[in-house]
Amino acid sequence: LHQALQNEIKLIYRGAGKREEEKAREVLSELASASHVLEKELTDSICRLASVLQGFLAPHVKAFETLEYETVTSSYSESGVMMELIAALDVTLLPFKEALSQGCFDTLVKVLIAEHMAPALERLILGKKASAFSGIGAMLFDKDLRALTGFISGLAHRPVRDSFTRLSQIALVLTLGEPQEIFEYNWGDSASGNISWHLTADEVRRTMTRRNDWAADRIKSLRL
């Protein structure tokens, strides 16, 4: 918009006095400054709102700590914990979807996921009190994550899958058939895939140690 107005000024004041054109540009500059201030205030307000909403959603996220991915026997459907989280998200965000503009609502969803929920879910695997996973438990975590990603993608008009990139890669590592299969996914010199990794070698190794059926020496021997 600022550039479009600059062009209009050139057309309107073509051949006119410099003083009038400079005055118009001065006013335009003030409008641009005000716009930046308002945009920052709006972003800050949305971030504060996301923090408040996270307070309501935190118990549902924390409930994943009680889910024993190590002992589950089926991964055919999402866990009850994930379904409750999605239901809580739906109820919590619905009033704001109706009240906010689409752009503001998309920003709210993006901030809520990227700055609050995704990091909390990452800590399930990479944190100090990390969960353990069987092969079936890893597949259930992957299914849970896909359900959450699909729900959030359906809420927002702007893409939000990038907010789940690290979590998706954690799920990929957890669901490998064997630790050495990591090299089939664009990791290291023998890479043949097309994944741009957002996890460090240490994070990949720590994720692998969460699988209770993988020997520690096999993971340690990998040249990551």
Backbone as numpy.savetxt, mean C-alpha at the origin, in Angstrom:
# Nx Ny Nz CAx CAy CAz Cx Cy Cz
-3.56 23.87 -14.74 -4.39 25.07 -14.74 -3.52 26.32 -14.74
-2.46 26.30 -13.92 -1.56 27.46 -13.84 -0.94 27.73 -15.21
-0.49 26.68 -15.89 0.13 26.85 -17.20 -0.89 27.34 -18.23
-2.13 26.83 -18.12 -3.17 27.27 -19.06 -3.46 28.76 -18.90
-3.49 29.23 -17.66 -3.73 30.65 -17.41 -2.55 31.50 -17.88
-1.33 30.98 -17.74 -0.16 31.68 -18.25 -0.29 31.90 -19.76
-0.74 30.86 -20.44 -0.89 30.96 -21.90 -1.98 31.96 -22.27
-3.08 31.97 -21.47 -4.17 32.91 -21.73 -3.69 34.35 -21.58
-2.86 34.58 -20.58 -2.33 35.93 -20.35 -1.52 36.38 -21.56
-0.73 35.47 -22.13 0.06 35.82 -23.31 -0.84 36.26 -24.45
-1.97 35.54 -24.61 -2.88 35.86 -25.71 -3.63 37.18 -25.46
-4.11 37.32 -24.22 -4.92 38.51 -23.90 -4.12 39.79 -23.98
-2.85 39.74 -23.49 -2.05 40.96 -23.40 -1.05 41.08 -24.55
-1.28 40.33 -25.63 -0.38 40.42 -26.78 -0.49 41.84 -27.37
0.61 42.52 -27.41 0.64 43.87 -27.96 0.21 44.95 -26.98
-0.25 44.54 -25.78 -0.66 45.53 -24.77 0.54 45.97 -23.95
0.28 46.88 -23.02 1.35 47.40 -22.18 1.90 46.33 -21.25
3.19 46.44 -20.96 3.86 45.48 -20.09 3.33 45.57 -18.65
2.93 46.76 -18.24 2.48 46.93 -16.87 1.25 46.07 -16.58
0.29 46.06 -17.50 -0.92 45.27 -17.31 -0.61 43.77 -17.28
0.29 43.34 -18.16 0.64 41.92 -18.20 1.35 41.50 -16.92
2.26 42.35 -16.44 2.98 42.03 -15.21 2.03 41.97 -14.02
1.01 42.87 -14.00 0.04 42.86 -12.91 -0.77 41.56 -12.93
-1.15 41.13 -14.13 -1.90 39.87 -14.25 -1.06 38.69 -13.79
0.22 38.69 -14.15 1.11 37.60 -13.74 1.33 37.60 -12.22
1.34 38.78 -11.64 1.51 38.88 -10.19 0.31 38.26 -9.47
-0.89 38.59 -9.96 -2.11 38.01 -9.38 -2.11 36.50 -9.55
-1.70 36.03 -10.72 -1.65 34.59 -11.00 -0.68 33.89 -10.06
0.44 34.54 -9.78 1.42 33.97 -8.88 0.86 33.84 -7.46
0.08 34.86 -7.04 -0.54 34.80 -5.72 -1.56 33.67 -5.65
-2.31 33.48 -6.73 -3.28 32.38 -6.77 -2.58 31.02 -6.68
-1.45 30.91 -7.37 -0.70 29.65 -7.35 -0.19 29.35 -5.94
0.31 30.39 -5.26 0.80 30.21 -3.89 -0.33 29.78 -2.95
-1.48 30.42 -3.10 -2.63 30.06 -2.27 -3.06 28.63 -2.54
-3.00 28.23 -3.80 -3.38 26.87 -4.16 -2.48 25.84 -3.50
-1.17 26.12 -3.47 -0.22 25.19 -2.84 -0.48 25.08 -1.33
-0.79 26.22 -0.71 -1.07 26.21 0.73 -2.32 25.39 1.02
-3.37 25.61 0.23 -4.62 24.88 0.44 -4.43 23.39 0.19
-3.65 23.06 -0.83 -3.40 21.65 -1.15 -2.67 20.96 0.00
-1.69 21.65 0.59 -0.96 21.07 1.72 -1.87 20.90 2.93
-2.72 21.90 3.20 -3.65 21.81 4.31 -4.61 20.65 4.12
-5.07 20.46 2.88 -5.99 19.36 2.59 -5.31 18.01 2.81
-4.08 17.89 2.32 -3.34 16.64 2.49 -3.09 16.34 3.96
-2.71 17.36 4.72 -2.47 17.19 6.15 -3.75 16.75 6.86
-4.87 17.32 6.48 -6.15 16.97 7.10 -6.52 15.52 6.80
-6.29 15.10 5.56 -6.59 13.72 5.18 -5.69 12.75 5.94
-4.44 13.11 6.12 -3.51 12.25 6.88 -3.96 12.12 8.33
-4.44 13.23 8.92 -4.93 13.17 10.30 -6.18 12.31 10.39
-7.05 12.43 9.39 -8.26 11.62 9.36 -7.90 10.14 9.24
-6.93 9.81 8.41 -6.50 8.42 8.26 -5.99 7.86 9.58
-5.27 8.68 10.34 -4.76 8.25 11.65 -5.90 7.95 12.61
-6.95 8.80 12.58 -8.11 8.57 13.44 -8.82 7.27 13.05
-9.02 7.07 11.74 -9.71 5.86 11.28 -8.92 4.60 11.60
-7.58 4.70 11.54 -6.75 3.57 11.89 -6.99 3.13 13.34
-7.31 4.08 14.19 -7.63 3.74 15.57 -8.82 2.80 15.68
-9.82 3.01 14.81 -10.99 2.14 14.80 -10.67 0.78 14.18
-9.76 0.76 13.22 -9.45 -0.47 12.50 -8.34 -1.29 13.15
-7.57 -0.67 14.02 -6.41 -1.34 14.62 -6.74 -2.67 15.28
-7.85 -2.78 16.05 -8.16 -4.08 16.67 -8.36 -5.19 15.64
-8.92 -4.84 14.49 -9.15 -5.85 13.45 -7.83 -6.28 12.81
-6.89 -5.35 12.68 -5.58 -5.69 12.15 -4.80 -6.52 13.17
-4.89 -6.12 14.42 -4.18 -6.82 15.49 -4.69 -8.25 15.64
-5.93 -8.49 15.24 -6.50 -9.83 15.35 -5.73 -10.86 14.53
-4.97 -10.39 13.53 -4.17 -11.32 12.72 -3.07 -11.98 13.56
-2.69 -11.33 14.65 -1.67 -11.92 15.52 -2.16 -13.19 16.19
-3.48 -13.32 16.28 -4.05 -14.52 16.91 -4.33 -15.63 15.91
-4.21 -15.32 14.63 -4.48 -16.31 13.59 -3.26 -17.23 13.44
-3.45 -18.49 13.65 -2.34 -19.44 13.63 -2.14 -20.00 12.22
-1.40 -19.26 11.42 -1.11 -19.70 10.06 -0.26 -20.98 10.06
0.31 -21.29 11.19 1.17 -22.46 11.28 0.37 -23.77 11.35
-0.87 -23.67 11.81 -1.64 -24.89 12.05 -2.92 -24.99 11.22
-3.19 -24.00 10.35 -4.41 -24.07 9.54 -4.35 -25.29 8.62
-5.51 -25.81 8.30 -5.57 -27.03 7.48 -6.21 -26.80 6.12
-6.65 -25.57 5.87 -7.29 -25.29 4.59 -7.02 -23.86 4.16
-6.89 -23.67 2.85 -6.70 -22.32 2.30 -7.67 -22.07 1.15
-8.81 -22.77 1.18 -9.77 -22.66 0.08 -10.53 -21.33 0.10
-10.63 -20.71 1.26 -11.32 -19.42 1.35 -10.57 -18.51 2.32
-10.88 -17.23 2.26 -10.21 -16.27 3.12 -10.50 -16.58 4.59
-9.59 -16.17 5.46 -9.79 -16.39 6.88 -10.92 -15.51 7.40
-11.53 -15.94 8.50 -12.57 -15.13 9.12 -12.04 -13.79 9.59
-10.78 -13.76 10.01 -10.17 -12.51 10.46 -10.11 -11.51 9.32
-9.73 -11.96 8.13 -9.67 -11.06 6.98 -11.06 -10.58 6.59
-12.05 -11.46 6.62 -13.39 -11.06 6.25 -13.93 -10.01 7.23
-13.58 -10.14 8.51 -14.00 -9.15 9.49 -13.30 -7.81 9.26
-12.03 -7.85 8.86 -11.31 -6.62 8.56 -11.93 -5.91 7.36
-12.25 -6.66 6.33 -12.86 -6.07 5.14 -14.22 -5.47 5.48
-14.99 -6.17 6.29 -16.29 -5.64 6.70 -16.13 -4.36 7.51
-15.12 -4.32 8.39 -14.87 -3.11 9.18 -14.43 -1.96 8.30
-13.61 -2.24 7.30 -13.19 -1.21 6.35 -14.39 -0.65 5.59
-15.27 -1.53 5.18 -16.45 -1.12 4.43 -17.32 -0.18 5.25
-17.59 -0.56 6.49 -18.44 0.26 7.37 -17.76 1.58 7.72
-16.46 1.54 7.96 -15.72 2.74 8.38 -15.58 3.74 7.25
-15.34 3.26 6.04 -15.05 4.17 4.93 -16.29 4.63 4.17
-17.39 3.91 4.29 -18.59 4.25 3.51 -19.05 5.69 3.70
-19.14 6.22 4.93 -19.60 7.61 5.08 -18.70 8.61 4.36
-17.40 8.32 4.32 -16.46 9.25 3.69 -16.49 9.11 2.16
-16.82 7.94 1.69 -16.96 7.77 0.24 -18.12 8.60 -0.29
-19.14 8.74 0.55 -20.32 9.52 0.15 -20.11 11.02 0.35
-19.28 11.38 1.34 -19.14 12.80 1.69 -17.99 13.51 0.97
-16.94 12.79 0.66 -15.75 13.40 0.04 -15.80 13.32 -1.47
-15.04 14.19 -2.11 -14.86 14.06 -3.55 -14.09 12.78 -3.83
-14.17 12.30 -5.06 -13.49 11.04 -5.38 -11.98 11.16 -5.18
-11.43 12.31 -5.55 -9.99 12.52 -5.39 -9.57 12.48 -3.93
-10.32 13.15 -3.06 -9.99 13.16 -1.63 -10.18 11.78 -1.02
-11.23 11.09 -1.44 -11.46 9.75 -0.90 -10.35 8.80 -1.33
-9.91 8.88 -2.58 -8.81 8.04 -3.05 -7.54 8.31 -2.24
-7.29 9.59 -1.96 -6.11 9.94 -1.16 -6.23 9.36 0.24
-7.42 9.45 0.83 -7.65 8.89 2.16 -7.36 7.40 2.19
-7.88 6.68 1.20 -7.65 5.23 1.13 -6.17 4.93 0.96
-5.52 5.68 0.10 -4.10 5.48 -0.16 -3.28 5.67 1.11
-3.53 6.75 1.83 -2.78 7.03 3.06 -3.07 5.97 4.12
-4.32 5.60 4.26 -4.71 4.61 5.27 -3.99 3.29 5.04
-3.90 2.87 3.78 -3.26 1.59 3.46 -1.74 1.71 3.53
-1.19 2.71 2.83 0.27 2.80 2.70 0.97 3.13 4.01
0.35 3.98 4.84 1.04 4.46 6.05 0.62 3.73 7.32
-0.47 3.00 7.26 -0.97 2.37 8.49 -1.16 0.86 8.35
-2.04 0.43 7.47 -2.41 -0.98 7.44 -1.33 -1.87 6.85
-0.75 -1.48 5.73 0.28 -2.31 5.11 1.49 -2.51 6.03
2.02 -1.45 6.65 3.14 -1.66 7.58 2.77 -2.57 8.75
1.54 -2.46 9.26 1.11 -3.31 10.37 1.07 -4.78 9.94
0.60 -5.05 8.74 0.55 -6.42 8.24 1.95 -6.95 7.93
2.83 -6.06 7.48 4.21 -6.48 7.24 4.86 -6.97 8.53
4.53 -6.32 9.64 5.13 -6.69 10.92 4.74 -8.10 11.36
3.65 -8.63 10.80 3.29 -10.02 11.10 4.39 -10.98 10.68
5.12 -10.61 9.62 6.16 -11.48 9.09 7.54 -10.98 9.44
7.75 -9.67 9.42 9.09 -9.12 9.60 9.33 -8.55 10.99
8.30 -8.48 11.82 8.45 -7.90 13.15 9.08 -8.84 14.15
9.26 -8.33 15.37 9.91 -9.11 16.43 9.04 -10.28 16.89
7.71 -10.10 16.84 6.79 -11.16 17.23 6.10 -11.72 15.99
6.91 -12.15 15.04 6.40 -12.59 13.75 5.67 -13.93 13.84
4.70 -14.11 12.95 3.96 -15.37 12.89 4.78 -16.42 12.17
4.47 -17.68 12.45 5.07 -18.80 11.71 4.04 -19.33 10.73
4.52 -19.92 9.63 3.63 -20.35 8.57 3.97 -21.76 8.12
2.95 -22.58 7.94 3.10 -23.83 7.21 2.90 -23.51 5.73
3.09 -24.49 4.86 2.84 -24.25 3.45 1.40 -23.84 3.20
0.46 -24.50 3.85 -0.96 -24.15 3.69 -1.23 -22.78 4.30
-0.61 -22.48 5.44 -0.78 -21.17 6.06 -0.29 -20.06 5.17
0.82 -20.30 4.45 1.35 -19.30 3.52 0.36 -19.04 2.40
-0.27 -20.10 1.90 -1.27 -19.94 0.84 -2.50 -19.19 1.35
-2.86 -19.42 2.61 -3.99 -18.69 3.19 -3.65 -17.21 3.33
-2.43 -16.89 3.76 -2.02 -15.49 3.86 -2.08 -14.82 2.49
-1.63 -15.52 1.47 -1.67 -14.99 0.11 -3.12 -14.74 -0.31
-4.02 -15.68 0.00 -5.43 -15.50 -0.34 -6.04 -14.34 0.42
-5.69 -14.22 1.70 -6.18 -13.09 2.51 -5.74 -11.77 1.90
-4.47 -11.70 1.52 -3.93 -10.46 0.96 -4.60 -10.12 -0.36
-4.83 -11.12 -1.19 -5.52 -10.88 -2.47 -6.94 -10.37 -2.25
-7.61 -10.90 -1.24 -8.97 -10.44 -0.93 -8.95 -8.97 -0.50
-7.99 -8.61 0.34 -7.89 -7.22 0.80 -7.53 -6.29 -0.34
-6.57 -6.70 -1.17 -6.17 -5.87 -2.31 -7.32 -5.67 -3.27
-8.08 -6.73 -3.53 -9.22 -6.61 -4.43 -10.29 -5.69 -3.89
-10.55 -5.77 -2.59 -11.56 -4.90 -1.98 -11.15 -3.44 -2.06
-9.90 -3.15 -1.68 -9.42 -1.77 -1.71 -9.39 -1.23 -3.14
-8.99 -2.05 -4.09 -8.95 -1.61 -5.50 -10.35 -1.26 -5.99
-11.35 -1.95 -5.48 -12.72 -1.66 -5.87 -13.26 -0.38 -5.26
-12.66 0.08 -4.18 -13.10 1.31 -3.53 -12.60 2.55 -4.25
-11.34 2.52 -4.65 -10.68 3.72 -5.18 -10.65 3.72 -6.70
-10.71 4.90 -7.28 -10.59 5.05 -8.73 -9.14 5.04 -9.16
-8.27 5.58 -8.31 -6.84 5.59 -8.63 -6.21 4.27 -8.19
-5.17 3.82 -8.91 -4.53 2.55 -8.55 -3.96 2.59 -7.13
-4.17 1.52 -6.39 -3.64 1.44 -5.02 -2.79 0.18 -4.82
-2.66 -0.63 -5.86 -1.93 -1.88 -5.71 -0.46 -1.68 -5.35
0.10 -0.52 -5.72 1.50 -0.27 -5.37 1.70 -0.18 -3.87
0.62 0.15 -3.13 0.71 0.19 -1.67 0.87 -1.21 -1.08
0.52 -2.22 -1.87 0.61 -3.60 -1.41 1.82 -4.33 -2.00
2.71 -3.60 -2.68 3.81 -4.26 -3.38 4.67 -5.09 -2.45
5.10 -4.51 -1.37 5.98 -5.25 -0.44 5.25 -6.45 0.16
4.00 -6.26 0.56 3.24 -7.37 1.11 3.05 -8.48 0.08
2.78 -8.10 -1.16 2.61 -9.10 -2.21 3.90 -9.90 -2.42
5.04 -9.22 -2.33 6.32 -9.92 -2.50 6.63 -10.80 -1.29
6.22 -10.36 -0.10 6.36 -11.21 1.08 5.54 -12.48 0.91
4.30 -12.32 0.42 3.44 -13.48 0.19 4.04 -14.41 -0.86
4.65 -13.84 -1.88 5.30 -14.65 -2.92 6.42 -15.49 -2.32
7.24 -14.88 -1.49 8.36 -15.61 -0.86 7.81 -16.72 0.02
6.78 -16.41 0.79 6.21 -17.41 1.70 5.64 -18.61 0.96
5.12 -18.40 -0.24 4.43 -19.47 -0.95 5.33 -20.21 -1.95
6.62 -19.91 -1.94 7.54 -20.65 -2.81 7.50 -22.13 -2.44
7.72 -22.99 -3.46 7.79 -24.42 -3.18 9.04 -24.79 -2.41
10.14 -24.12 -2.75 11.43 -24.32 -2.09 12.13 -22.97 -2.01
12.99 -22.75 -1.03 13.67 -21.46 -0.90 14.42 -21.04 -2.16
15.08 -22.00 -2.84 15.89 -21.64 -4.01 15.06 -21.16 -5.19
13.74 -21.33 -5.14 12.89 -20.86 -6.23 12.88 -19.33 -6.32
13.40 -18.65 -5.31 13.47 -17.19 -5.34 14.22 -16.70 -6.57
15.17 -17.50 -7.06 15.98 -17.08 -8.20 15.22 -17.16 -9.52
14.04 -17.76 -9.50 13.20 -17.81 -10.69 12.34 -16.55 -10.83
12.44 -15.67 -9.85 11.60 -14.47 -9.84 12.45 -13.20 -9.86
13.34 -13.16 -10.79 14.11 -11.95 -11.05 14.98 -11.54 -9.86
15.52 -12.53 -9.18 16.42 -12.23 -8.06 17.80 -12.78 -8.38
18.81 -11.91 -8.40 20.17 -12.37 -8.62 20.52 -12.54 -10.09
21.72 -13.08 -10.36 22.23 -13.19 -11.72 21.46 -14.17 -12.58
20.80 -15.15 -11.94 20.08 -16.15 -12.72 18.62 -15.77 -12.96
18.31 -14.48 -12.75 16.93 -14.03 -12.85 16.39 -14.21 -14.25
15.12 -14.63 -14.33 14.47 -14.79 -15.62 13.07 -14.20 -15.62
12.64 -13.61 -14.50 11.31 -13.04 -14.40 11.31 -11.55 -14.66
10.22 -10.89 -14.28 10.11 -9.44 -14.53 9.66 -8.69 -13.28
10.04 -9.17 -12.12 9.67 -8.52 -10.87 10.72 -7.51 -10.46
10.26 -6.33 -10.08 11.16 -5.33 -9.50 11.01 -5.43 -7.99
12.02 -5.98 -7.32 11.90 -6.29 -5.90 11.98 -5.05 -5.03
11.10 -5.00 -4.03 11.09 -3.91 -3.05 11.50 -4.42 -1.67
11.92 -5.67 -1.59 12.41 -6.25 -0.35 13.93 -6.36 -0.42
14.58 -6.19 0.71 16.03 -6.37 0.77 16.33 -7.86 0.91
17.59 -8.21 0.70 18.00 -9.61 0.86 17.73 -10.09 2.28
17.98 -9.22 3.26 17.73 -9.60 4.65 16.25 -9.84 4.90
15.39 -9.02 4.31 13.95 -9.20 4.49 13.47 -10.48 3.83
14.03 -10.80 2.67 13.67 -12.05 2.01 14.07 -13.24 2.88
15.26 -13.19 3.42 15.74 -14.28 4.26 14.89 -14.41 5.54
14.57 -13.27 6.14 13.74 -13.31 7.35 12.35 -13.86 7.05
11.81 -13.50 5.88 10.51 -14.04 5.48 10.57 -15.55 5.33
11.64 -16.03 4.72 11.79 -17.48 4.53 11.85 -18.23 5.86
12.45 -17.60 6.87 12.58 -18.27 8.17 11.22 -18.44 8.85
10.18 -17.76 8.35 8.85 -17.91 8.96 8.19 -19.22 8.54
8.69 -19.84 7.47 8.14 -21.13 7.05 8.68 -22.21 8.00
7.78 -22.88 8.68 8.21 -23.86 9.67 8.70 -25.17 9.06
8.52 -25.34 7.74 8.94 -26.58 7.08 10.22 -26.40 6.26
10.87 -25.23 6.40 12.13 -25.01 5.68 13.28 -24.99 6.68
14.29 -25.80 6.42 15.44 -25.89 7.32 16.24 -24.59 7.28
16.69 -24.16 8.45 17.42 -22.90 8.56 18.71 -22.92 7.75
19.39 -24.07 7.69 20.66 -24.12 6.96 20.46 -23.97 5.47
19.32 -24.42 4.95 19.03 -24.26 3.52 18.82 -22.78 3.19
18.14 -22.07 4.09 17.91 -20.64 3.88 19.22 -19.87 4.01
20.01 -20.22 5.00 21.27 -19.52 5.24 22.25 -19.70 4.08
22.18 -20.83 3.40 23.12 -21.13 2.32 22.83 -20.38 1.02
21.64 -19.79 0.93 21.27 -19.08 -0.29 22.15 -17.83 -0.46
22.62 -17.61 -1.66 23.44 -16.43 -1.95 22.53 -15.30 -2.42
21.90 -14.64 -1.47 20.96 -13.56 -1.79 21.68 -12.22 -1.89
